[in-house]
């Protein structure tokens, strides 16, 4: 396809016959490549010549093709946050009533960390087919991982499927990477996203355990089928948007993730969020977040955060921070993780105790 697109740029407008003759390929191969490029938005049919094609700027194509998908993702994330708020309202109502002894209510509020972990341990022991987990906030603490690993390996060993979501910053935590390697060897799948999402565990498409933002030790247990369906649909949307957690990577992988984080920070800056809010949402320390913001400001050519916010807010679309600067080579990033060290993503970021452990 690359050769066909390059040919279309030089000869635009083009036809499949012209492409086949110019590149020395079969007409069928030329037709197939053109249709794939049309699907990607990189070619469009020539209005003046129905059998011809015109090359399209990739940035315009990306906006046209990915724009609707990104808007749908944002809408689903907003819907998930709305659901979270609704569930918290149920939790407040539930606190006003005597706790049920059998735990079979459609929505159940767990007030303490010990009761939350006991409920998770019971659900994990009963899990038969699938557990889905999402764990925002960057790298996991060592004690949380230690508690989770035996339980999760037991589920995987008896054939339970496991899929886990982290934020990109978790990739820079050595403890988290070791945990991911162990569960991956038993068939678990782990991916990461750049933005924040809801902390939850979902067992066998029947029971969900959702974290409570205001109280990390508390949780909401949901059994209502319609809510479970919505929660799982939302998780699947996060999952298809996420990237696989790499057990081995090179400097280019680090640079790519760093740029994705900068793009997300740029968007949040344009929305006027504070450094603390951005750091929390991105699952990183405030110090690391400010380092990224300083680099973004340098690229924008501004001296203050106020100038950066004004400039970004006045633009229709926040600019991409871009790749390596002119003259910078991969060798200049050897051994670096762009400020996202294990100590910052694991130990230095103040974070309350997790109510929902990793895995099951």
mmCIF file of C-alpha atoms in Angstrom:
data_model
loop_
_atom_site.group_PDB
_atom_site.id
_atom_site.type_symbol
_atom_site.label_atom_id
_atom_site.label_comp_id
_atom_site.label_asym_id
_atom_site.label_seq_id
_atom_site.Cartn_x
_atom_site.Cartn_y
_atom_site.Cartn_z
ATOM 1 C CA UNK A 1 0.000 0.000 0.000
ATOM 2 C CA UNK A 2 2.850 2.370 0.711
ATOM 3 C CA UNK A 3 4.096 2.135 -2.862
ATOM 4 C CA UNK A 4 0.593 2.709 -4.230
ATOM 5 C CA UNK A 5 0.066 5.746 -2.001
ATOM 6 C CA UNK A 6 3.473 7.158 -2.977
ATOM 7 C CA UNK A 7 2.593 6.637 -6.651
ATOM 8 C CA UNK A 8 -0.775 8.365 -6.142
ATOM 9 C CA UNK A 9 0.968 11.373 -4.611
ATOM 10 C CA UNK A 10 3.225 11.733 -7.638
ATOM 11 C CA UNK A 11 0.634 11.028 -10.338
ATOM 12 C CA UNK A 12 -2.672 12.135 -8.738
ATOM 13 C CA UNK A 13 -5.285 11.534 -9.989
ATOM 14 C CA UNK A 14 -4.563 7.874 -10.733
ATOM 15 C CA UNK A 15 -6.414 4.794 -11.914
ATOM 16 C CA UNK A 16 -5.920 1.169 -10.952
ATOM 17 C CA UNK A 17 -4.719 0.476 -14.479
ATOM 18 C CA UNK A 18 -2.186 3.274 -14.255
ATOM 19 C CA UNK A 19 -0.990 2.073 -10.865
ATOM 20 C CA UNK A 20 -0.617 -1.501 -12.126
ATOM 21 C CA UNK A 21 1.371 -0.344 -15.140
ATOM 22 C CA UNK A 22 3.473 2.140 -13.207
ATOM 23 C CA UNK A 23 4.382 -0.233 -10.373
ATOM 24 C CA UNK A 24 4.493 -3.472 -12.313
ATOM 25 C CA UNK A 25 1.775 -5.201 -10.288
ATOM 26 C CA UNK A 26 -1.421 -6.966 -11.291
ATOM 27 C CA UNK A 27 -4.646 -4.975 -11.735
ATOM 28 C CA UNK A 28 -6.226 -7.033 -8.923
ATOM 29 C CA UNK A 29 -3.409 -6.104 -6.553
ATOM 30 C CA UNK A 30 -3.717 -2.438 -7.529
ATOM 31 C CA UNK A 31 -7.501 -2.524 -7.028
ATOM 32 C CA UNK A 32 -7.125 -4.192 -3.621
ATOM 33 C CA UNK A 33 -4.542 -1.641 -2.451
ATOM 34 C CA UNK A 34 -6.682 1.260 -3.632
ATOM 35 C CA UNK A 35 -9.715 -0.028 -1.755
ATOM 36 C CA UNK A 36 -7.677 -0.460 1.425
ATOM 37 C CA UNK A 37 -6.345 3.085 1.084
ATOM 38 C CA UNK A 38 -9.878 4.374 0.482
ATOM 39 C CA UNK A 39 -11.019 2.610 3.682
ATOM 40 C CA UNK A 40 -8.159 4.328 5.544
ATOM 41 C CA UNK A 41 -9.170 7.679 4.064
ATOM 42 C CA UNK A 42 -5.822 8.085 2.267
ATOM 43 C CA UNK A 43 -7.427 7.947 -1.187
ATOM 44 C CA UNK A 44 -10.734 9.326 -2.362
ATOM 45 C CA UNK A 45 -12.550 8.860 -5.627
ATOM 46 C CA UNK A 46 -12.039 11.663 -8.141
ATOM 47 C CA UNK A 47 -15.366 13.454 -8.617
ATOM 48 C CA UNK A 48 -14.363 14.452 -12.166
ATOM 49 C CA UNK A 49 -13.180 10.993 -13.080
ATOM 50 C CA UNK A 50 -15.231 8.174 -11.487
ATOM 51 C CA UNK A 51 -12.558 5.544 -12.150
ATOM 52 C CA UNK A 52 -9.767 7.703 -10.725
ATOM 53 C CA UNK A 53 -8.411 8.285 -7.235
ATOM 54 C CA UNK A 54 -6.855 11.306 -5.526
ATOM 55 C CA UNK A 55 -4.353 11.122 -2.651
ATOM 56 C CA UNK A 56 -5.459 12.648 0.694
ATOM 57 C CA UNK A 57 -3.310 14.235 3.417
ATOM 58 C CA UNK A 58 -2.866 11.625 6.225
ATOM 59 C CA UNK A 59 -3.678 14.214 8.919
ATOM 60 C CA UNK A 60 -7.010 14.966 7.251
ATOM 61 C CA UNK A 61 -7.627 11.247 6.768
ATOM 62 C CA UNK A 62 -6.909 10.562 10.433
ATOM 63 C CA UNK A 63 -9.376 13.240 11.526
ATOM 64 C CA UNK A 64 -12.076 11.963 9.177
ATOM 65 C CA UNK A 65 -11.636 8.271 9.948
ATOM 66 C CA UNK A 66 -10.610 8.356 13.614
ATOM 67 C CA UNK A 67 -12.658 11.393 14.637
ATOM 68 C CA UNK A 68 -15.982 9.509 14.960
ATOM 69 C CA UNK A 69 -14.263 6.656 16.831
ATOM 70 C CA UNK A 70 -12.587 9.034 19.291
ATOM 71 C CA UNK A 71 -15.861 10.876 19.861
ATOM 72 C CA UNK A 72 -17.595 7.559 20.547
ATOM 73 C CA UNK A 73 -14.851 6.598 23.018
ATOM 74 C CA UNK A 74 -15.180 9.944 24.829
ATOM 75 C CA UNK A 75 -18.953 9.477 24.957
ATOM 76 C CA UNK A 76 -18.569 5.997 26.439
ATOM 77 C CA UNK A 77 -16.073 7.247 29.009
ATOM 78 C CA UNK A 78 -18.468 10.025 29.985
ATOM 79 C CA UNK A 79 -21.258 7.461 30.265
ATOM 80 C CA UNK A 80 -19.047 5.314 32.497
ATOM 81 C CA UNK A 81 -18.381 8.281 34.791
ATOM 82 C CA UNK A 82 -22.130 8.963 34.909
ATOM 83 C CA UNK A 83 -22.730 5.337 35.862
ATOM 84 C CA UNK A 84 -20.085 5.611 38.563
ATOM 85 C CA UNK A 85 -21.845 8.646 40.045
ATOM 86 C CA UNK A 86 -25.187 6.814 39.953
ATOM 87 C CA UNK A 87 -23.677 3.809 41.726
ATOM 88 C CA UNK A 88 -22.187 6.050 44.400
ATOM 89 C CA UNK A 89 -25.654 7.485 44.993
ATOM 90 C CA UNK A 90 -26.915 3.949 45.541
ATOM 91 C CA UNK A 91 -24.040 3.431 47.962
ATOM 92 C CA UNK A 92 -25.070 6.423 50.040
ATOM 93 C CA UNK A 93 -28.650 5.153 50.195
ATOM 94 C CA UNK A 94 -27.435 1.700 51.132
ATOM 95 C CA UNK A 95 -25.419 3.079 54.038
ATOM 96 C CA UNK A 96 -28.664 4.358 55.572
ATOM 97 C CA UNK A 97 -30.092 0.825 55.747
ATOM 98 C CA UNK A 98 -29.051 -2.259 57.720
ATOM 99 C CA UNK A 99 -26.488 -4.336 55.862
ATOM 100 C CA UNK A 100 -27.842 -7.499 54.248
ATOM 101 C CA UNK A 101 -26.422 -10.709 55.640
ATOM 102 C CA UNK A 102 -26.509 -12.811 52.471
ATOM 103 C CA UNK A 103 -24.805 -10.246 50.205
ATOM 104 C CA UNK A 104 -27.213 -10.958 47.332
ATOM 105 C CA UNK A 105 -28.536 -7.468 46.816
ATOM 106 C CA UNK A 106 -28.390 -5.942 43.337
ATOM 107 C CA UNK A 107 -26.061 -3.230 44.689
ATOM 108 C CA UNK A 108 -24.125 -3.761 47.904
ATOM 109 C CA UNK A 109 -21.825 -1.291 49.656
ATOM 110 C CA UNK A 110 -18.671 -2.628 51.363
ATOM 111 C CA UNK A 111 -17.496 -0.097 53.935
ATOM 112 C CA UNK A 112 -14.035 -1.398 54.892
ATOM 113 C CA UNK A 113 -10.903 -2.600 53.136
ATOM 114 C CA UNK A 114 -11.020 -5.930 54.969
ATOM 115 C CA UNK A 115 -14.612 -6.647 53.900
ATOM 116 C CA UNK A 116 -13.809 -5.601 50.333
ATOM 117 C CA UNK A 117 -10.825 -7.929 50.101
ATOM 118 C CA UNK A 118 -12.747 -10.769 51.725
ATOM 119 C CA UNK A 119 -15.518 -10.353 49.145
ATOM 120 C CA UNK A 120 -12.982 -10.316 46.301
ATOM 121 C CA UNK A 121 -11.277 -13.445 47.623
ATOM 122 C CA UNK A 122 -14.628 -15.243 47.776
ATOM 123 C CA UNK A 123 -15.636 -14.155 44.276
ATOM 124 C CA UNK A 124 -12.225 -15.183 42.917
ATOM 125 C CA UNK A 125 -12.514 -18.621 44.514
ATOM 126 C CA UNK A 126 -15.966 -19.076 42.933
ATOM 127 C CA UNK A 127 -14.994 -17.672 39.510
ATOM 128 C CA UNK A 128 -15.393 -20.287 36.760
ATOM 129 C CA UNK A 129 -14.775 -18.726 33.349
ATOM 130 C CA UNK A 130 -13.651 -15.084 33.188
ATOM 131 C CA UNK A 131 -12.389 -12.181 35.246
ATOM 132 C CA UNK A 132 -11.938 -8.672 33.847
ATOM 133 C CA UNK A 133 -10.039 -6.048 35.848
ATOM 134 C CA UNK A 134 -9.178 -2.400 35.336
ATOM 135 C CA UNK A 135 -6.615 -0.786 37.631
ATOM 136 C CA UNK A 136 -5.902 2.926 37.012
ATOM 137 C CA UNK A 137 -3.214 4.843 38.850
ATOM 138 C CA UNK A 138 0.092 3.694 37.393
ATOM 139 C CA UNK A 139 2.347 1.027 38.915
ATOM 140 C CA UNK A 140 0.939 -1.221 41.634
ATOM 141 C CA UNK A 141 2.315 -1.399 45.159
ATOM 142 C CA UNK A 142 4.400 -4.461 46.066
ATOM 143 C CA UNK A 143 2.077 -5.602 48.897
ATOM 144 C CA UNK A 144 -0.968 -5.427 46.613
ATOM 145 C CA UNK A 145 0.779 -7.471 43.922
ATOM 146 C CA UNK A 146 1.979 -10.011 46.487
ATOM 147 C CA UNK A 147 -1.569 -10.489 47.741
ATOM 148 C CA UNK A 148 -2.983 -10.813 44.212
ATOM 149 C CA UNK A 149 -0.474 -13.152 42.567
ATOM 150 C CA UNK A 150 -1.354 -16.395 44.372
ATOM 151 C CA UNK A 151 -5.083 -15.852 43.929
ATOM 152 C CA UNK A 152 -4.715 -14.913 40.265
ATOM 153 C CA UNK A 153 -2.407 -17.812 39.418
ATOM 154 C CA UNK A 154 -4.871 -20.193 41.073
ATOM 155 C CA UNK A 155 -7.686 -18.878 38.848
ATOM 156 C CA UNK A 156 -5.555 -19.064 35.717
ATOM 157 C CA UNK A 157 -4.412 -22.599 36.550
ATOM 158 C CA UNK A 158 -7.997 -23.811 36.705
ATOM 159 C CA UNK A 159 -8.757 -22.305 33.280
ATOM 160 C CA UNK A 160 -10.269 -18.916 34.137
ATOM 161 C CA UNK A 161 -9.611 -16.304 31.441
ATOM 162 C CA UNK A 162 -8.143 -13.037 32.713
ATOM 163 C CA UNK A 163 -7.862 -9.622 31.075
ATOM 164 C CA UNK A 164 -6.373 -6.638 32.924
ATOM 165 C CA UNK A 165 -6.126 -2.943 32.063
ATOM 166 C CA UNK A 166 -3.516 -0.555 33.473
ATOM 167 C CA UNK A 167 -2.509 2.974 32.577
ATOM 168 C CA UNK A 168 0.575 3.476 30.398
ATOM 169 C CA UNK A 169 2.610 4.629 33.402
ATOM 170 C CA UNK A 170 2.357 1.142 34.936
ATOM 171 C CA UNK A 171 4.771 -0.051 32.260
ATOM 172 C CA UNK A 172 7.596 1.721 34.080
ATOM 173 C CA UNK A 173 7.038 -0.101 37.385
ATOM 174 C CA UNK A 174 9.399 -3.060 37.815
ATOM 175 C CA UNK A 175 7.094 -4.782 40.309
ATOM 176 C CA UNK A 176 4.126 -4.464 37.973
ATOM 177 C CA UNK A 177 6.174 -5.753 35.037
ATOM 178 C CA UNK A 178 7.199 -8.832 37.065
ATOM 179 C CA UNK A 179 3.571 -9.475 38.015
ATOM 180 C CA UNK A 180 2.443 -9.122 34.390
ATOM 181 C CA UNK A 181 5.152 -11.518 33.218
ATOM 182 C CA UNK A 182 4.049 -14.181 35.705
ATOM 183 C CA UNK A 183 0.341 -14.032 34.903
ATOM 184 C CA UNK A 184 1.017 -13.711 31.156
ATOM 185 C CA UNK A 185 2.904 -17.011 31.233
ATOM 186 C CA UNK A 186 -0.344 -18.610 32.434
ATOM 187 C CA UNK A 187 -2.467 -17.053 29.692
ATOM 188 C CA UNK A 188 -3.568 -13.713 31.135
ATOM 189 C CA UNK A 189 -3.798 -10.707 28.800
ATOM 190 C CA UNK A 190 -2.715 -7.242 29.947
ATOM 191 C CA UNK A 191 -3.094 -3.923 28.103
ATOM 192 C CA UNK A 192 -2.622 -0.232 28.939
ATOM 193 C CA UNK A 193 -4.409 3.051 28.193
ATOM 194 C CA UNK A 194 -3.183 6.640 28.324
ATOM 195 C CA UNK A 195 -6.180 8.065 30.180
ATOM 196 C CA UNK A 196 -7.857 7.283 33.486
ATOM 197 C CA UNK A 197 -10.738 4.822 33.780
ATOM 198 C CA UNK A 198 -12.860 3.254 36.516
ATOM 199 C CA UNK A 199 -11.305 0.765 38.954
ATOM 200 C CA UNK A 200 -13.274 -2.484 38.802
ATOM 201 C CA UNK A 201 -13.290 -6.283 38.734
ATOM 202 C CA UNK A 202 -15.932 -8.281 36.851
ATOM 203 C CA UNK A 203 -16.404 -11.995 37.569
ATOM 204 C CA UNK A 204 -18.119 -14.395 35.140
ATOM 205 C CA UNK A 205 -20.270 -11.591 33.678
ATOM 206 C CA UNK A 206 -22.336 -11.799 36.868
ATOM 207 C CA UNK A 207 -20.749 -9.751 39.659
ATOM 208 C CA UNK A 208 -18.766 -6.495 39.469
ATOM 209 C CA UNK A 209 -16.716 -4.889 42.239
ATOM 210 C CA UNK A 210 -16.241 -1.149 41.678
ATOM 211 C CA UNK A 211 -13.917 1.128 43.643
ATOM 212 C CA UNK A 212 -15.174 4.161 45.555
ATOM 213 C CA UNK A 213 -13.152 7.282 44.749
ATOM 214 C CA UNK A 214 -13.791 9.035 48.055
ATOM 215 C CA UNK A 215 -12.881 5.948 50.125
ATOM 216 C CA UNK A 216 -10.172 3.651 48.680
ATOM 217 C CA UNK A 217 -10.972 0.949 51.221
ATOM 218 C CA UNK A 218 -14.640 0.767 50.259
ATOM 219 C CA UNK A 219 -16.266 -0.801 47.225
ATOM 220 C CA UNK A 220 -19.620 -1.336 45.550
ATOM 221 C CA UNK A 221 -20.659 -4.854 44.540
ATOM 222 C CA UNK A 222 -23.070 -4.938 41.613
ATOM 223 C CA UNK A 223 -25.181 -7.926 40.565
ATOM 224 C CA UNK A 224 -27.964 -6.204 38.629
ATOM 225 C CA UNK A 225 -27.840 -7.793 35.111
ATOM 226 C CA UNK A 226 -28.430 -4.600 33.126
ATOM 227 C CA UNK A 227 -25.694 -2.742 34.999
ATOM 228 C CA UNK A 228 -23.374 -5.726 34.559
ATOM 229 C CA UNK A 229 -24.018 -5.648 30.798
ATOM 230 C CA UNK A 230 -23.218 -1.932 30.659
ATOM 231 C CA UNK A 231 -20.062 -2.353 32.754
ATOM 232 C CA UNK A 232 -18.780 -5.169 30.547
ATOM 233 C CA UNK A 233 -19.584 -3.230 27.345
ATOM 234 C CA UNK A 234 -17.632 -0.274 28.701
ATOM 235 C CA UNK A 235 -14.673 -2.488 29.585
ATOM 236 C CA UNK A 236 -14.673 -3.924 26.049
ATOM 237 C CA UNK A 237 -14.529 -0.391 24.644
ATOM 238 C CA UNK A 238 -11.529 0.397 26.856
ATOM 239 C CA UNK A 239 -9.928 -2.901 25.854
ATOM 240 C CA UNK A 240 -10.053 -2.347 22.080
ATOM 241 C CA UNK A 241 -8.603 1.144 22.610
ATOM 242 C CA UNK A 242 -5.696 -0.166 24.721
ATOM 243 C CA UNK A 243 -2.216 -1.360 23.696
ATOM 244 C CA UNK A 244 -0.643 -4.674 24.774
ATOM 245 C CA UNK A 245 1.631 -4.484 27.821
ATOM 246 C CA UNK A 246 5.154 -5.188 26.446
ATOM 247 C CA UNK A 247 7.282 -7.614 28.436
ATOM 248 C CA UNK A 248 10.284 -6.553 26.358
ATOM 249 C CA UNK A 249 10.747 -3.208 24.651
ATOM 250 C CA UNK A 250 13.334 -0.893 23.195
ATOM 251 C CA UNK A 251 14.017 2.845 23.344
ATOM 252 C CA UNK A 252 11.583 3.519 20.513
ATOM 253 C CA UNK A 253 8.769 1.875 22.510
ATOM 254 C CA UNK A 254 9.609 4.152 25.446
ATOM 255 C CA UNK A 255 9.646 7.211 23.165
ATOM 256 C CA UNK A 256 6.288 6.266 21.607
ATOM 257 C CA UNK A 257 4.581 5.874 24.985
ATOM 258 C CA UNK A 258 6.151 9.107 26.204
ATOM 259 C CA UNK A 259 4.707 10.967 23.222
ATOM 260 C CA UNK A 260 1.255 9.457 23.801
ATOM 261 C CA UNK A 261 1.380 10.673 27.393
ATOM 262 C CA UNK A 262 2.433 14.148 26.259
ATOM 263 C CA UNK A 263 -0.449 14.280 23.785
ATOM 264 C CA UNK A 264 -2.927 13.406 26.511
ATOM 265 C CA UNK A 265 -1.374 15.963 28.907
ATOM 266 C CA UNK A 266 -1.598 18.573 26.139
ATOM 267 C CA UNK A 267 -5.327 17.880 25.784
ATOM 268 C CA UNK A 268 -5.864 18.113 29.550
ATOM 269 C CA UNK A 269 -3.871 21.348 29.684
ATOM 270 C CA UNK A 270 -6.133 22.815 27.009
ATOM 271 C CA UNK A 271 -9.120 21.925 29.224
ATOM 272 C CA UNK A 272 -7.643 23.966 32.100
ATOM 273 C CA UNK A 273 -6.913 21.129 34.551
ATOM 274 C CA UNK A 274 -4.409 21.709 37.358
ATOM 275 C CA UNK A 275 -1.062 19.904 37.555
ATOM 276 C CA UNK A 276 -2.369 17.769 40.434
ATOM 277 C CA UNK A 277 -5.532 16.828 38.530
ATOM 278 C CA UNK A 278 -3.570 15.920 35.408
ATOM 279 C CA UNK A 279 -1.071 13.839 37.400
ATOM 280 C CA UNK A 280 -3.860 11.952 39.164
ATOM 281 C CA UNK A 281 -5.699 11.303 35.923
ATOM 282 C CA UNK A 282 -2.530 10.144 34.152
ATOM 283 C CA UNK A 283 -1.416 7.895 37.038
ATOM 284 C CA UNK A 284 1.937 9.628 37.563
ATOM 285 C CA UNK A 285 3.643 11.768 40.183
ATOM 286 C CA UNK A 286 3.123 15.533 40.108
ATOM 287 C CA UNK A 287 6.871 15.977 39.593
ATOM 288 C CA UNK A 288 6.850 13.784 36.478
ATOM 289 C CA UNK A 289 3.727 15.517 35.212
ATOM 290 C CA UNK A 290 5.356 18.934 35.606
ATOM 291 C CA UNK A 291 8.412 17.714 33.709
ATOM 292 C CA UNK A 292 6.173 16.765 30.784
ATOM 293 C CA UNK A 293 4.326 20.091 30.995
ATOM 294 C CA UNK A 294 7.660 21.972 30.929
ATOM 295 C CA UNK A 295 8.635 20.127 27.732
ATOM 296 C CA UNK A 296 5.254 20.909 26.160
ATOM 297 C CA UNK A 297 5.606 24.589 27.073
ATOM 298 C CA UNK A 298 9.078 24.619 25.536
ATOM 299 C CA UNK A 299 7.695 23.200 22.299
ATOM 300 C CA UNK A 300 4.925 25.795 22.305
ATOM 301 C CA UNK A 301 7.462 28.569 22.892
ATOM 302 C CA UNK A 302 5.737 29.962 25.997
ATOM 303 C CA UNK A 303 7.153 30.900 29.404
ATOM 304 C CA UNK A 304 4.230 30.278 31.753
ATOM 305 C CA UNK A 305 1.527 27.716 32.294
ATOM 306 C CA UNK A 306 -1.073 30.491 31.888
ATOM 307 C CA UNK A 307 0.274 31.281 28.413
ATOM 308 C CA UNK A 308 0.245 27.594 27.509
ATOM 309 C CA UNK A 309 -3.352 27.148 28.673
ATOM 310 C CA UNK A 310 -4.481 30.250 26.816
ATOM 311 C CA UNK A 311 -2.694 29.219 23.620
ATOM 312 C CA UNK A 312 -4.006 25.660 23.714
ATOM 313 C CA UNK A 313 -7.500 26.756 24.659
ATOM 314 C CA UNK A 314 -7.682 29.193 21.742
ATOM 315 C CA UNK A 315 -6.884 26.495 19.193
ATOM 316 C CA UNK A 316 -9.612 24.313 17.662
ATOM 317 C CA UNK A 317 -7.533 21.151 18.199
ATOM 318 C CA UNK A 318 -4.583 20.876 20.642
ATOM 319 C CA UNK A 319 -1.389 20.325 18.652
ATOM 320 C CA UNK A 320 0.388 16.990 18.821
ATOM 321 C CA UNK A 321 3.672 17.318 20.713
ATOM 322 C CA UNK A 322 5.363 15.480 17.834
ATOM 323 C CA UNK A 323 8.232 13.045 17.797
ATOM 324 C CA UNK A 324 11.947 13.513 18.287
ATOM 325 C CA UNK A 325 13.177 17.036 17.823
ATOM 326 C CA UNK A 326 15.264 17.896 14.790
ATOM 327 C CA UNK A 327 18.753 16.524 15.203
ATOM 328 C CA UNK A 328 17.806 14.233 18.104
ATOM 329 C CA UNK A 329 18.621 10.581 17.588
ATOM 330 C CA UNK A 330 17.572 7.389 19.270
ATOM 331 C CA UNK A 331 20.980 7.185 20.907
ATOM 332 C CA UNK A 332 20.171 10.333 22.868
ATOM 333 C CA UNK A 333 17.291 8.528 24.589
ATOM 334 C CA UNK A 334 19.240 5.340 25.397
ATOM 335 C CA UNK A 335 18.658 4.299 28.990
ATOM 336 C CA UNK A 336 16.033 6.980 29.596
ATOM 337 C CA UNK A 337 12.347 6.609 30.347
ATOM 338 C CA UNK A 338 11.464 10.272 29.990
ATOM 339 C CA UNK A 339 11.178 10.813 33.729
ATOM 340 C CA UNK A 340 8.888 7.837 34.282
ATOM 341 C CA UNK A 341 11.145 5.856 36.587
ATOM 342 C CA UNK A 342 10.045 3.000 38.767
ATOM 343 C CA UNK A 343 10.487 5.054 41.919
ATOM 344 C CA UNK A 344 8.257 7.822 40.660
ATOM 345 C CA UNK A 345 5.516 5.610 39.270
ATOM 346 C CA UNK A 346 5.622 3.147 42.183
ATOM 347 C CA UNK A 347 6.921 4.651 45.376
ATOM 348 C CA UNK A 348 7.070 8.439 45.261
ATOM 349 C CA UNK A 349 3.525 9.101 44.136
ATOM 350 C CA UNK A 350 1.413 9.367 47.267
ATOM 351 C CA UNK A 351 -1.554 7.092 46.824
ATOM 352 C CA UNK A 352 -4.010 5.604 49.324
ATOM 353 C CA UNK A 353 -4.213 1.862 49.878
ATOM 354 C CA UNK A 354 -5.912 -0.018 47.055
ATOM 355 C CA UNK A 355 -9.296 -1.498 47.855
ATOM 356 C CA UNK A 356 -9.355 -3.519 44.618
ATOM 357 C CA UNK A 357 -6.224 -5.658 44.181
ATOM 358 C CA UNK A 358 -4.835 -6.600 40.786
ATOM 359 C CA UNK A 359 -6.262 -9.515 38.849
ATOM 360 C CA UNK A 360 -9.072 -11.210 40.719
#
